[in-house]
Short mmCIF file of C-alpha atoms in Angstrom, two decimals:
data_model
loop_
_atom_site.label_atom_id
_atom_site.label_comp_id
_atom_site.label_asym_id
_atom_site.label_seq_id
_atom_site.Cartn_x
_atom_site.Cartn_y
_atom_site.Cartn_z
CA UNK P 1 18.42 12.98 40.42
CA UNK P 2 15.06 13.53 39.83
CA UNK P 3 14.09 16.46 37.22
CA UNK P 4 12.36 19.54 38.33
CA UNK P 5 8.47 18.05 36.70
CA UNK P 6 8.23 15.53 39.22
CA UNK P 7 10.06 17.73 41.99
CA UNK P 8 7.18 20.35 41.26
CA UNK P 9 4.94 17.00 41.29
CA UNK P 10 5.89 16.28 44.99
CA UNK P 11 5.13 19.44 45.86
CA UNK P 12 1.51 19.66 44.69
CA UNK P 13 1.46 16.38 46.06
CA UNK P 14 2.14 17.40 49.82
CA UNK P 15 -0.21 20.59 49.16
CA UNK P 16 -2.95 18.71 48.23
CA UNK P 17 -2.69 15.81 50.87
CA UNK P 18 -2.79 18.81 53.15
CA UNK P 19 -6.19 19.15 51.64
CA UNK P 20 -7.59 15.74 52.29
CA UNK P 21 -6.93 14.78 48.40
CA UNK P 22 -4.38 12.50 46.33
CA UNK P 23 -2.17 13.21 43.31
CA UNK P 24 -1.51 10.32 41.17
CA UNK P 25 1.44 9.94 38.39
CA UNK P 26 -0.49 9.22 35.48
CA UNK P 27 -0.62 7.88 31.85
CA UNK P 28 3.17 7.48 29.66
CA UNK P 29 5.00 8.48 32.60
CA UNK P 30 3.90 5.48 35.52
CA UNK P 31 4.19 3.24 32.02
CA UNK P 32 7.48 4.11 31.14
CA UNK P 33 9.08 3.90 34.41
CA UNK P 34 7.87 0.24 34.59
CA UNK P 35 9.52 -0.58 30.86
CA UNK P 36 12.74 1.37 32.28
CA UNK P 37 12.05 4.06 29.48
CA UNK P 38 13.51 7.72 30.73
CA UNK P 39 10.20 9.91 31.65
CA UNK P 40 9.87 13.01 29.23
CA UNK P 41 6.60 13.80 29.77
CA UNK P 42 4.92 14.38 33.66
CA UNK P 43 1.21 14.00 34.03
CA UNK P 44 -0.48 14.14 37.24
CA UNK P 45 -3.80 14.02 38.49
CA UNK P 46 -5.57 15.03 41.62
CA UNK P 47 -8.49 13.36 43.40
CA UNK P 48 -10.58 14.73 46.02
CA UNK P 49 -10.51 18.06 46.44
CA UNK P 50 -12.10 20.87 44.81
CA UNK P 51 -11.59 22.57 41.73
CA UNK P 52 -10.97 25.93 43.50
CA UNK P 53 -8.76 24.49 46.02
CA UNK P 54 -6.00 23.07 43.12
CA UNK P 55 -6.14 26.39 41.94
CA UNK P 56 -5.39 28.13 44.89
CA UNK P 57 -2.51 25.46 45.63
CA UNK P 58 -1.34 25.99 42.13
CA UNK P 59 -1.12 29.70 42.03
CA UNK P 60 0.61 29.40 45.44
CA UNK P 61 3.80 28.17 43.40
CA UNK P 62 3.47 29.93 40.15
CA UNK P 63 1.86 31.44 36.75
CA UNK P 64 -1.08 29.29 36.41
CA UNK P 65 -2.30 28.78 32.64
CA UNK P 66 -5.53 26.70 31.68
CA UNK P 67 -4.64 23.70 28.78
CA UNK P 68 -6.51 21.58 26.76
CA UNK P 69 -10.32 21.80 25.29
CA UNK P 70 -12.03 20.86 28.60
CA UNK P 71 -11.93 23.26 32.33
CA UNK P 72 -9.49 20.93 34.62
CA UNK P 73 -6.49 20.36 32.92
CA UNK P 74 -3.57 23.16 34.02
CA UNK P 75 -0.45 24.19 33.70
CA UNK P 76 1.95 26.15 35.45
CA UNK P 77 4.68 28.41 34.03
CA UNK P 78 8.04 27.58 33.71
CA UNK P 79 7.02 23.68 33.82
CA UNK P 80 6.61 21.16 31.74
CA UNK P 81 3.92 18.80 33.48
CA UNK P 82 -0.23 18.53 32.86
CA UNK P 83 -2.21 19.02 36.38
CA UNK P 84 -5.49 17.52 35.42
CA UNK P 85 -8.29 16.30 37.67
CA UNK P 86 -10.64 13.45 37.04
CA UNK P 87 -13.34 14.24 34.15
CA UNK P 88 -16.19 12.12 33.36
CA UNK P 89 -18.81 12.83 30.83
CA UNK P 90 -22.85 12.56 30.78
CA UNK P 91 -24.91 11.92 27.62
CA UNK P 92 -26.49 14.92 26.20
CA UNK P 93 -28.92 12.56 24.43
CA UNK P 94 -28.22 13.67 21.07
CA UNK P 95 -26.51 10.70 19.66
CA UNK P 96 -24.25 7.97 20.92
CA UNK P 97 -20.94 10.57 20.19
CA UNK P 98 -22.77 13.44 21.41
CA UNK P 99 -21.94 13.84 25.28
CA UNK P 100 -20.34 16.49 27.71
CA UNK P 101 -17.15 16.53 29.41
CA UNK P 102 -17.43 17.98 33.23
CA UNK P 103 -14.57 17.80 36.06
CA UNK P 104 -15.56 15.51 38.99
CA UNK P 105 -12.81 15.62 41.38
CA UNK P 106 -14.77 12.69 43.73
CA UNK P 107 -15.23 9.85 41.32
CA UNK P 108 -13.24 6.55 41.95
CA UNK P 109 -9.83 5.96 40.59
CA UNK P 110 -11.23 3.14 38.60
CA UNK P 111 -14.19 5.57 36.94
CA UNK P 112 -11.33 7.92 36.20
CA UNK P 113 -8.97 5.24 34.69
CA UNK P 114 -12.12 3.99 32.50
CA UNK P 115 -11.49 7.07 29.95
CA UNK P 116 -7.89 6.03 28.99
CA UNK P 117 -7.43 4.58 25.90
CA UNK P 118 -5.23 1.26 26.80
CA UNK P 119 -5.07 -0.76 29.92
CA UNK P 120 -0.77 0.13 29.75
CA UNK P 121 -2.27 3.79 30.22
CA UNK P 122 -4.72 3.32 32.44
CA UNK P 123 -2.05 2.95 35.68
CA UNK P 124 -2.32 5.86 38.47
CA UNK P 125 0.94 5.58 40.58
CA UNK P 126 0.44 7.82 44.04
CA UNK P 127 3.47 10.63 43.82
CA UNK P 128 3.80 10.52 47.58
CA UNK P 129 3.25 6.89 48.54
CA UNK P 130 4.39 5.32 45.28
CA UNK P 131 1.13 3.03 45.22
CA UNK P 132 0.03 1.90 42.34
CA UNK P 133 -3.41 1.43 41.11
CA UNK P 134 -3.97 -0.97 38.53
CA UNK P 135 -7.62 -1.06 37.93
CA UNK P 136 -7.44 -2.92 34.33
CA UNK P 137 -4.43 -5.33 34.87
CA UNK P 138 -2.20 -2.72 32.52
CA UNK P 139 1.13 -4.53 34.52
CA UNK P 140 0.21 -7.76 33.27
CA UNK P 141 -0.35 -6.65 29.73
CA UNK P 142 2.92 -4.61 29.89
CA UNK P 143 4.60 -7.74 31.08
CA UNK P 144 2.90 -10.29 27.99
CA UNK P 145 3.57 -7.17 25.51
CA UNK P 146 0.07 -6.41 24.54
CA UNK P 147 -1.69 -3.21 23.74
CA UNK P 148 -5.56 -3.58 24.88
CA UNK P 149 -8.42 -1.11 24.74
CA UNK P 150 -10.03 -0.25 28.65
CA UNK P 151 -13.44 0.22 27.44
CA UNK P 152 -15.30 -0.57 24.22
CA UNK P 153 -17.87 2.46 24.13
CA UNK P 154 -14.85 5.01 25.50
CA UNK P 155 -12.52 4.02 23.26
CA UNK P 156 -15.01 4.42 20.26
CA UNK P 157 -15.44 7.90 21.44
CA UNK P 158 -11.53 8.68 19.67
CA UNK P 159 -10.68 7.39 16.19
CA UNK P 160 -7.23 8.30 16.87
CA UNK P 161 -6.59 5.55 19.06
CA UNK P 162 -6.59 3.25 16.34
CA UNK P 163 -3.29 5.34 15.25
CA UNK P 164 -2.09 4.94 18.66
CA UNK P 165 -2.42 1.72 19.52
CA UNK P 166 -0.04 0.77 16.08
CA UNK P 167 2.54 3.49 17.01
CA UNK P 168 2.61 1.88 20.22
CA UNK P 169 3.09 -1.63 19.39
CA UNK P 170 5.64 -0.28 16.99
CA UNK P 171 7.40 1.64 19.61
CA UNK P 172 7.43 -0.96 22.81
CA UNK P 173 7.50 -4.18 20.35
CA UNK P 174 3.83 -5.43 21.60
CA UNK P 175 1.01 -6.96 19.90
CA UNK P 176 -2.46 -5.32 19.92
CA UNK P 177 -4.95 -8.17 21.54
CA UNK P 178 -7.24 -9.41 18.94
CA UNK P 179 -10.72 -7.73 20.19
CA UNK P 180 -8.60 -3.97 20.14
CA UNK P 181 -8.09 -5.39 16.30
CA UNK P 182 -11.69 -6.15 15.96
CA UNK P 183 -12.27 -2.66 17.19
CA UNK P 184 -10.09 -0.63 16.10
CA UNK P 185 -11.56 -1.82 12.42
CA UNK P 186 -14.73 -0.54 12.75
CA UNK P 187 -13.96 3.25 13.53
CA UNK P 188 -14.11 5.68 10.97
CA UNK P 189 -10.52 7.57 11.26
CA UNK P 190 -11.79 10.01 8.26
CA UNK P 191 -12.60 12.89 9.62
CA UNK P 192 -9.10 13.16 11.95
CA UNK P 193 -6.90 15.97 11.68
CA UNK P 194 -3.87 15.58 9.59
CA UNK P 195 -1.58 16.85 12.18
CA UNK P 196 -3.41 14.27 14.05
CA UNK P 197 -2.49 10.94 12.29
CA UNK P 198 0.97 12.78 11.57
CA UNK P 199 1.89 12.87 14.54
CA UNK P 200 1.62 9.53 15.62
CA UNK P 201 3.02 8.79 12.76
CA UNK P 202 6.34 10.63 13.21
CA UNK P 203 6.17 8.20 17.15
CA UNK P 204 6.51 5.24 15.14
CA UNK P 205 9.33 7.15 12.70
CA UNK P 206 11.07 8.89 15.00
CA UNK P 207 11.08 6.06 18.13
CA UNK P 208 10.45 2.75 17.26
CA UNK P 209 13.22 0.22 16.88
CA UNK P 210 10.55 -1.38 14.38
CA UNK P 211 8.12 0.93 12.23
CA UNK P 212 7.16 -1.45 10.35
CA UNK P 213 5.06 -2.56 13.03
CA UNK P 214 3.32 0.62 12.59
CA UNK P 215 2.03 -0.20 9.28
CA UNK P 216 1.49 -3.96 9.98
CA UNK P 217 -0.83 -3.56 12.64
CA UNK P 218 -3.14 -1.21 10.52
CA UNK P 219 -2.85 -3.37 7.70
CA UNK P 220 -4.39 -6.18 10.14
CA UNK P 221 -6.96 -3.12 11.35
CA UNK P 222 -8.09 -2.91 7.64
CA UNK P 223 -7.03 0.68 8.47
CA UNK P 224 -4.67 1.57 5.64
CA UNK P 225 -6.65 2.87 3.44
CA UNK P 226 -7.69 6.23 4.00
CA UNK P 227 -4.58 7.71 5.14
CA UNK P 228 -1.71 5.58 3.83
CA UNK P 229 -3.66 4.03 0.63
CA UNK P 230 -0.10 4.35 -1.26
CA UNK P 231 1.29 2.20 1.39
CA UNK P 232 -1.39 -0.54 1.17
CA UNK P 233 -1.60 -0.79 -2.52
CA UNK P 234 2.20 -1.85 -2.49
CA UNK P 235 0.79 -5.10 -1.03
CA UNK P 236 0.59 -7.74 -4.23
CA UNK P 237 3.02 -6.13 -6.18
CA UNK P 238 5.84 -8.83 -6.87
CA UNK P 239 9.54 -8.44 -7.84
CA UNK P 240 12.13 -10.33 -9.12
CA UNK P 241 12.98 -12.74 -7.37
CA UNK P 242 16.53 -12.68 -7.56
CA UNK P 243 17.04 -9.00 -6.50
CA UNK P 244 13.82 -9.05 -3.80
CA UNK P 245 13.73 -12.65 -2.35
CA UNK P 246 11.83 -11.31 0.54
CA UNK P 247 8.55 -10.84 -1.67
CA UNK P 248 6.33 -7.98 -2.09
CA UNK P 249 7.08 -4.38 -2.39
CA UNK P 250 4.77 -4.30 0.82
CA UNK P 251 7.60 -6.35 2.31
CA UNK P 252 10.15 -4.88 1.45
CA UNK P 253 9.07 -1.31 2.49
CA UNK P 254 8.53 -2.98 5.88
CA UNK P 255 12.10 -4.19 6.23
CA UNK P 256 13.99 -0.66 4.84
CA UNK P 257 11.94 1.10 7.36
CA UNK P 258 13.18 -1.57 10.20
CA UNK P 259 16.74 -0.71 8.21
CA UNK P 260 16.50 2.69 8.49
CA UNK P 261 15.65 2.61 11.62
CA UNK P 262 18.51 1.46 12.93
CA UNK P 263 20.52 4.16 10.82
CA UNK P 264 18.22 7.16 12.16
CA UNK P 265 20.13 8.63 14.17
CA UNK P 266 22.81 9.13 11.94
CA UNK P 267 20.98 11.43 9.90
CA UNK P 268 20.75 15.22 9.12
CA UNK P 269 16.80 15.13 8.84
CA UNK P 270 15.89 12.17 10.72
CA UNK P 271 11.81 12.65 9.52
CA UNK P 272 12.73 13.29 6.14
CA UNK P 273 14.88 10.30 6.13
CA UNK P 274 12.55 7.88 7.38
CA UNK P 275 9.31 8.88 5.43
CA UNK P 276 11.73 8.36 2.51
CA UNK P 277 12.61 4.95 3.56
CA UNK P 278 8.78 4.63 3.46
CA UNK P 279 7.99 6.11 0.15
CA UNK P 280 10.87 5.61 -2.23
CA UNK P 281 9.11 2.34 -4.20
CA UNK P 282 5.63 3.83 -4.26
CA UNK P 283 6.05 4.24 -8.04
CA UNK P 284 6.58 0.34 -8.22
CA UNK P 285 3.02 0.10 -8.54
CA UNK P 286 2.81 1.45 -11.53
CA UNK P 287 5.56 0.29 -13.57
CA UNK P 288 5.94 -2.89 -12.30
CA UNK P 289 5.56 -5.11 -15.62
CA UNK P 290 6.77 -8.31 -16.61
CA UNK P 291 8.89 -8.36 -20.07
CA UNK P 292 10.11 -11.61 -21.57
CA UNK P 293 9.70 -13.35 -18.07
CA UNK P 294 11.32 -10.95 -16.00
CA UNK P 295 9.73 -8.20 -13.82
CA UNK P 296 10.53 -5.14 -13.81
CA UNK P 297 9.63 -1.32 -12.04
CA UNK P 298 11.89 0.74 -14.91
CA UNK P 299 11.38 4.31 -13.87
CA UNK P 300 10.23 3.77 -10.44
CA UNK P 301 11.74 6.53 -8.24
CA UNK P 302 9.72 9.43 -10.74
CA UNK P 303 6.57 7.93 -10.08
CA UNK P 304 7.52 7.68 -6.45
CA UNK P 305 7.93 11.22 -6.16
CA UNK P 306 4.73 12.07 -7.20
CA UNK P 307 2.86 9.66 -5.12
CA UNK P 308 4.93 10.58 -1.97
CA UNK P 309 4.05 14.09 -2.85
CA UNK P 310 -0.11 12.90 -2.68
CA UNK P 311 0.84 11.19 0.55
CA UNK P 312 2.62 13.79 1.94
CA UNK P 313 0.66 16.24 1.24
CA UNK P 314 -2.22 14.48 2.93
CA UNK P 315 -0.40 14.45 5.91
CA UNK P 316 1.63 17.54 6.49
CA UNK P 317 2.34 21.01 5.03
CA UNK P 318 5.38 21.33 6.25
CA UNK P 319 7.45 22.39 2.40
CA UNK P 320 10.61 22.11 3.49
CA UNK P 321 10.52 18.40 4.84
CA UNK P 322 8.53 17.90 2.16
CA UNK P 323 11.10 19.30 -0.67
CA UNK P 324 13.93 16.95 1.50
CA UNK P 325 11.81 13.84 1.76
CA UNK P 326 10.92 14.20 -2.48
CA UNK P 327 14.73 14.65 -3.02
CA UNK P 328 15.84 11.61 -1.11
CA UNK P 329 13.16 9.39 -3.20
CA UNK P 330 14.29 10.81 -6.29
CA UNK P 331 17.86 10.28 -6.17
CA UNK P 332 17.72 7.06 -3.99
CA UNK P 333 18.42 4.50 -6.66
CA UNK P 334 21.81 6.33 -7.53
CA UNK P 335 24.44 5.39 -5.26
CA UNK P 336 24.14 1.97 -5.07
CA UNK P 337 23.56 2.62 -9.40
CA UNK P 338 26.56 4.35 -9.90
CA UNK P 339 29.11 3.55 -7.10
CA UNK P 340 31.81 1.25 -8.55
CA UNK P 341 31.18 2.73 -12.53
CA UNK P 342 30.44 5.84 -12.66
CA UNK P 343 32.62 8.91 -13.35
CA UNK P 344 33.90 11.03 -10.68
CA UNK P 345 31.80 13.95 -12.70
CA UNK P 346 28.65 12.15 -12.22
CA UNK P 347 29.31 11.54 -8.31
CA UNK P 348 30.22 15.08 -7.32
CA UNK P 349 27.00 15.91 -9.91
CA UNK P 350 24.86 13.19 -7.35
CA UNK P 351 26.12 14.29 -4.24
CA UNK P 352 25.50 18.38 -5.61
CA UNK P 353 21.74 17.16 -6.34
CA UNK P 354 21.41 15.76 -3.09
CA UNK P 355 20.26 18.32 -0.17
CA UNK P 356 21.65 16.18 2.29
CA UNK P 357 24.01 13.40 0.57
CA UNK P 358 25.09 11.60 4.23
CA UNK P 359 20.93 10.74 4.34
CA UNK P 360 21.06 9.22 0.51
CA UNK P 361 24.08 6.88 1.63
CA UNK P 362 22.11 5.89 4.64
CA UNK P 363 18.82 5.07 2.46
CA UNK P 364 20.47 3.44 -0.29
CA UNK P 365 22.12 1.40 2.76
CA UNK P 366 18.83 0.80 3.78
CA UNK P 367 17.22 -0.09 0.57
CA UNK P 368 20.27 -2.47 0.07
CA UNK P 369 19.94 -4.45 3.36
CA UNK P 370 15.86 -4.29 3.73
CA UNK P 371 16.13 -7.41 1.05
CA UNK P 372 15.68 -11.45 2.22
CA UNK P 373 19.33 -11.88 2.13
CA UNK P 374 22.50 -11.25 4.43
CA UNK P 375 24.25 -8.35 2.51
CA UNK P 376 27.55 -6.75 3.94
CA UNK P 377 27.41 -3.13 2.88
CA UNK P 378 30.96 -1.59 4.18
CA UNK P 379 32.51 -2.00 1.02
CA UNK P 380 29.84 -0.11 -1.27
CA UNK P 381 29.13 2.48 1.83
CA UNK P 382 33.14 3.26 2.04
CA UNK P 383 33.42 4.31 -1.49
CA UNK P 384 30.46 6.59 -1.53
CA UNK P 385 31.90 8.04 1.90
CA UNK P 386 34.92 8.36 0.41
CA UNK P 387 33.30 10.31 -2.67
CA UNK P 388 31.29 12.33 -0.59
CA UNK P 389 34.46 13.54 0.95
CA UNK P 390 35.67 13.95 -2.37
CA UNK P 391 33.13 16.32 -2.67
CA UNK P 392 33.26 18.32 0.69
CA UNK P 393 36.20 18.76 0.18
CA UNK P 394 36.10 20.45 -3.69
CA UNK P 395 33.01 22.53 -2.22
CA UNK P 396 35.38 24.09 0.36
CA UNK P 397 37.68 25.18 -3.31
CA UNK P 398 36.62 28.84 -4.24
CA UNK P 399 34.20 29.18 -6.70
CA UNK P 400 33.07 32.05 -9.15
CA UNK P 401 31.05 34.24 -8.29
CA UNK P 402 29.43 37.66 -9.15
CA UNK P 403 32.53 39.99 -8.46
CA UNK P 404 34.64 37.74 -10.64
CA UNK P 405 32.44 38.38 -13.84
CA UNK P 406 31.79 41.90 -13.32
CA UNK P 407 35.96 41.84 -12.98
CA UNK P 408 35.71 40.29 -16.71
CA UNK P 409 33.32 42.65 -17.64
CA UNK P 410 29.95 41.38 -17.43
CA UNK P 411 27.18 43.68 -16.64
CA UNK P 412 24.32 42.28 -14.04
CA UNK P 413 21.70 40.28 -16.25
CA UNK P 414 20.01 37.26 -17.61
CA UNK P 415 23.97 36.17 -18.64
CA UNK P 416 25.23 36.58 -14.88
CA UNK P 417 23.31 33.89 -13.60
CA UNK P 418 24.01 31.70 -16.59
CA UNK P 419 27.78 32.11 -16.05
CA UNK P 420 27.16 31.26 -12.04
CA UNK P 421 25.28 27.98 -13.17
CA UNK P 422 28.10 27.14 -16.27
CA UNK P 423 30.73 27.92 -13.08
CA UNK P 424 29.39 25.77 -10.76
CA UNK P 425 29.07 22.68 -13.38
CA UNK P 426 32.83 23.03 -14.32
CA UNK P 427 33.56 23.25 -10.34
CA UNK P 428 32.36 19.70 -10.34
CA UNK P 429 34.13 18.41 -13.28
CA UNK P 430 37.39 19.18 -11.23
CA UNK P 431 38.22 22.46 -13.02
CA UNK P 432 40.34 25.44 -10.75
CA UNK P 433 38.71 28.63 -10.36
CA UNK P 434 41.31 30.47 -12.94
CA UNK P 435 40.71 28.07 -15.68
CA UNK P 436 36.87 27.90 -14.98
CA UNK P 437 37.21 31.57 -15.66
CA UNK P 438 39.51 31.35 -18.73
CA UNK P 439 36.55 29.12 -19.95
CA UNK P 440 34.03 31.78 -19.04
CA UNK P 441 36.35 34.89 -20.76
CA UNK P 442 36.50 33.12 -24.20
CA UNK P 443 32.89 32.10 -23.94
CA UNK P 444 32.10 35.53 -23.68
CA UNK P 445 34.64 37.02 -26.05
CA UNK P 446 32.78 34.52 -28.93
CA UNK P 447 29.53 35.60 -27.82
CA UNK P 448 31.11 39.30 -28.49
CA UNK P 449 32.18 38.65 -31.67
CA UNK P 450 28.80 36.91 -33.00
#
């Protein structure tokens, strides 16, 4: 059944053939029906009519509502699909990136295809008909898997198409062709938005079977540097070779994000989770030193934290994933530390620390595997499960709280929140509420008597 984007689609459609124009399917959406990906996201775009004539057809159905920074793109109310029409742009003569946008409903399809940023993108599929215009063989590079630019000078006009063209070969498993490379390394992606680069960097997170891809194609763009300079630097720095026999931190980084990525959906923050996976050895290249012949990174998830936090903060201000992603890193050498020696004290302590403890399992599962050796993980993953439940389950125990003290006789003050803290750490030791507060009353009762 088809959704109600492309039923409102067919509708326009008919309207506008009444008109003497053409509506085309265009962009992600005629893409991903050819890779058999579900459609999310409905773009059309009409063709020979006149401005004033879409509008009238438009407001004939609903709330119309003007989008995006040039006249021509619209929306209507209630739905979740682009209208555009075909835009070209004329030189203003100011400079090679100075030029003006202007709708042109009567250019040719191929003129209007020659401002999208791949040839995969550049496909116009006819809502009524179902034809499909291909002006820059984008079926034959979806079919050999490659990303390729349409047009050098359009594609310069964009330096966020360098960040798009890796999030895409991360997401669809493709290889950018060599002149997109070539490129792609010339622009200049400084002076792009954060939310920009973010968000094509939460594509490759968030959908990619392969991340790592991501980051490998910029790396061969020479296009690491400016926004992800913590992630290029880990290129170089060795390990030990009998606990990283895959190689590089650079390496490794690449193969717990292809880890994680497999675990992502099984997380409570699925962003937060996966920048972590990217982040938590950052700090390696710092302490990585070699002592009496072995090398080591002693100390490495503290200095991660703080250069996650210069990455991060580069990149988003959103404090809350932030404060999640930091948390993940800082803990994320524990479980697999700890699990078969430490003290049942120091677990609940871990899993307490941890904002969401389900997502450190999952990255030190990730950090385990993303190594160049075969590693079955059940074992160690079972007996942190079985701790965390440990844990749930003493959380769901009552605990002391402010009515208790005041029942002891404790007047609101510095003291109160003391005793809630000195509570809460005897919870986790295993301690009942009764004899945590027999603990407190004689605590108190010396304090009295000092």
């Amino acid at each position: 059944m088809e959704n109600k984007d492309i039923h409102i689609a067919k509708v326009i459609a008919q309207e506008v053939s009444k008109k003497g124009g053409r509506t085309f399917f265009v962009g992600g959406c005629v893409r991903d029906e050819i890779l058999g990906i579900d459609i999310k996201d409905v773009d059309i775009e009409v063709h020979n009519i006149e401005v004033e004539d879409l509008v009238k057809i438009l407001e004939s159905i609903g709330d119309v509502q003007k989008i995006g920074s040039f006249f021509g793109v619209f929306n209507i109310k209630g739905y979740d699909i682009d209208i555009a029409m075909p835009r070209k742009e004329k030189s203003n003569g100011r400079g090679h990136k100075d030029f003006e946008i202007f709708v042109d409903p009567f250019i040719g399809y191929k003129e209007a295809a020659l401002r999208r940023d791949f040839t995969i993108n550049s496909l116009m599929k006819d809502v009524l008909s179902g034809e499909i215009i291909d002006s820059f063989n984008g079926i034959e590079d979806l079919n050999n898997k490659i990303i390729r630019h349409v047009n050098d000078d359009s594609f310069c006009e964009d330096p966020l198409r360098v960040f798009r063209g890796a999030q895409f070969a991360a997401r669809f498993d493709f290889e950018i062709d060599e002149k997109t490379k070539l490129l792609s390394s010339t622009m200049d992606v400084s002076s792009l938005a954060f939310e920009r680069v973010f968000d094509e960097l939460k594509k490759a997170l968030l959908k990619a079977n392969k991340p790592s891809i991501f980051f490998k194609s910029l790396k061969d763009m020479n296009q690491l540097s400016y926004w992800f300079k913590e992630v290029e630097d880990l290129i170089g720095i060795n390990q030990s070779e009998i606990h990283h026999p895959e190689g590089d931190v650079f390496t490794h980084t690449m193969m717990v994000l292809d880890e994680a990525a497999k675990l992502r959906d099984q997380a409570k923050n699925k962003l937060a989770f996966m920048l972590a996976a990217l982040c938590h050895d950052f700090g390696k290249t710092v302490t990585t030193e070699l002592k009496n012949g072995k090398l080591t990174a002693y100390g490495h998830e503290v200095e991660s934290v703080t250069l996650a936090k210069g990455l991060l903060d580069r990149l988003t201000n959103k404090i809350s994933l932030k404060k999640e992603t930091l948390n993940l890193i800082k803990l994320h050498m524990k479980p697999n530390q700890m699990y078969n020696s430490a003290k049942k004290k120091s677990m609940m302590k871990l899993w307490d620390d941890a904002i969401h403890p389900s997502d450190l399992i999952l990255l030190a599962k990730a950090d385990a595997l993303g190594r160049g050796v075969k590693k079955d993980y059940s074992e160690i993953e079972c007996i942190l499960n079985k701790s965390l439940n440990e844990y749930k389950e003493l959380m769901l125990e009552p605990e002391v709280v402010g009515k208790d003290l005041i029942a002891l006789g404790l007047k609101p003050g510095i003291l109160f929140s003391e005793y809630i803290k000195l509570g809460h750490k005897l919870h986790l030791s295993g301690l009942s509420k009764d004899e945590i507060l027999k603990h407190i009353k004689a605590d108190i009762n010396k304090k009295s008597l000092v």
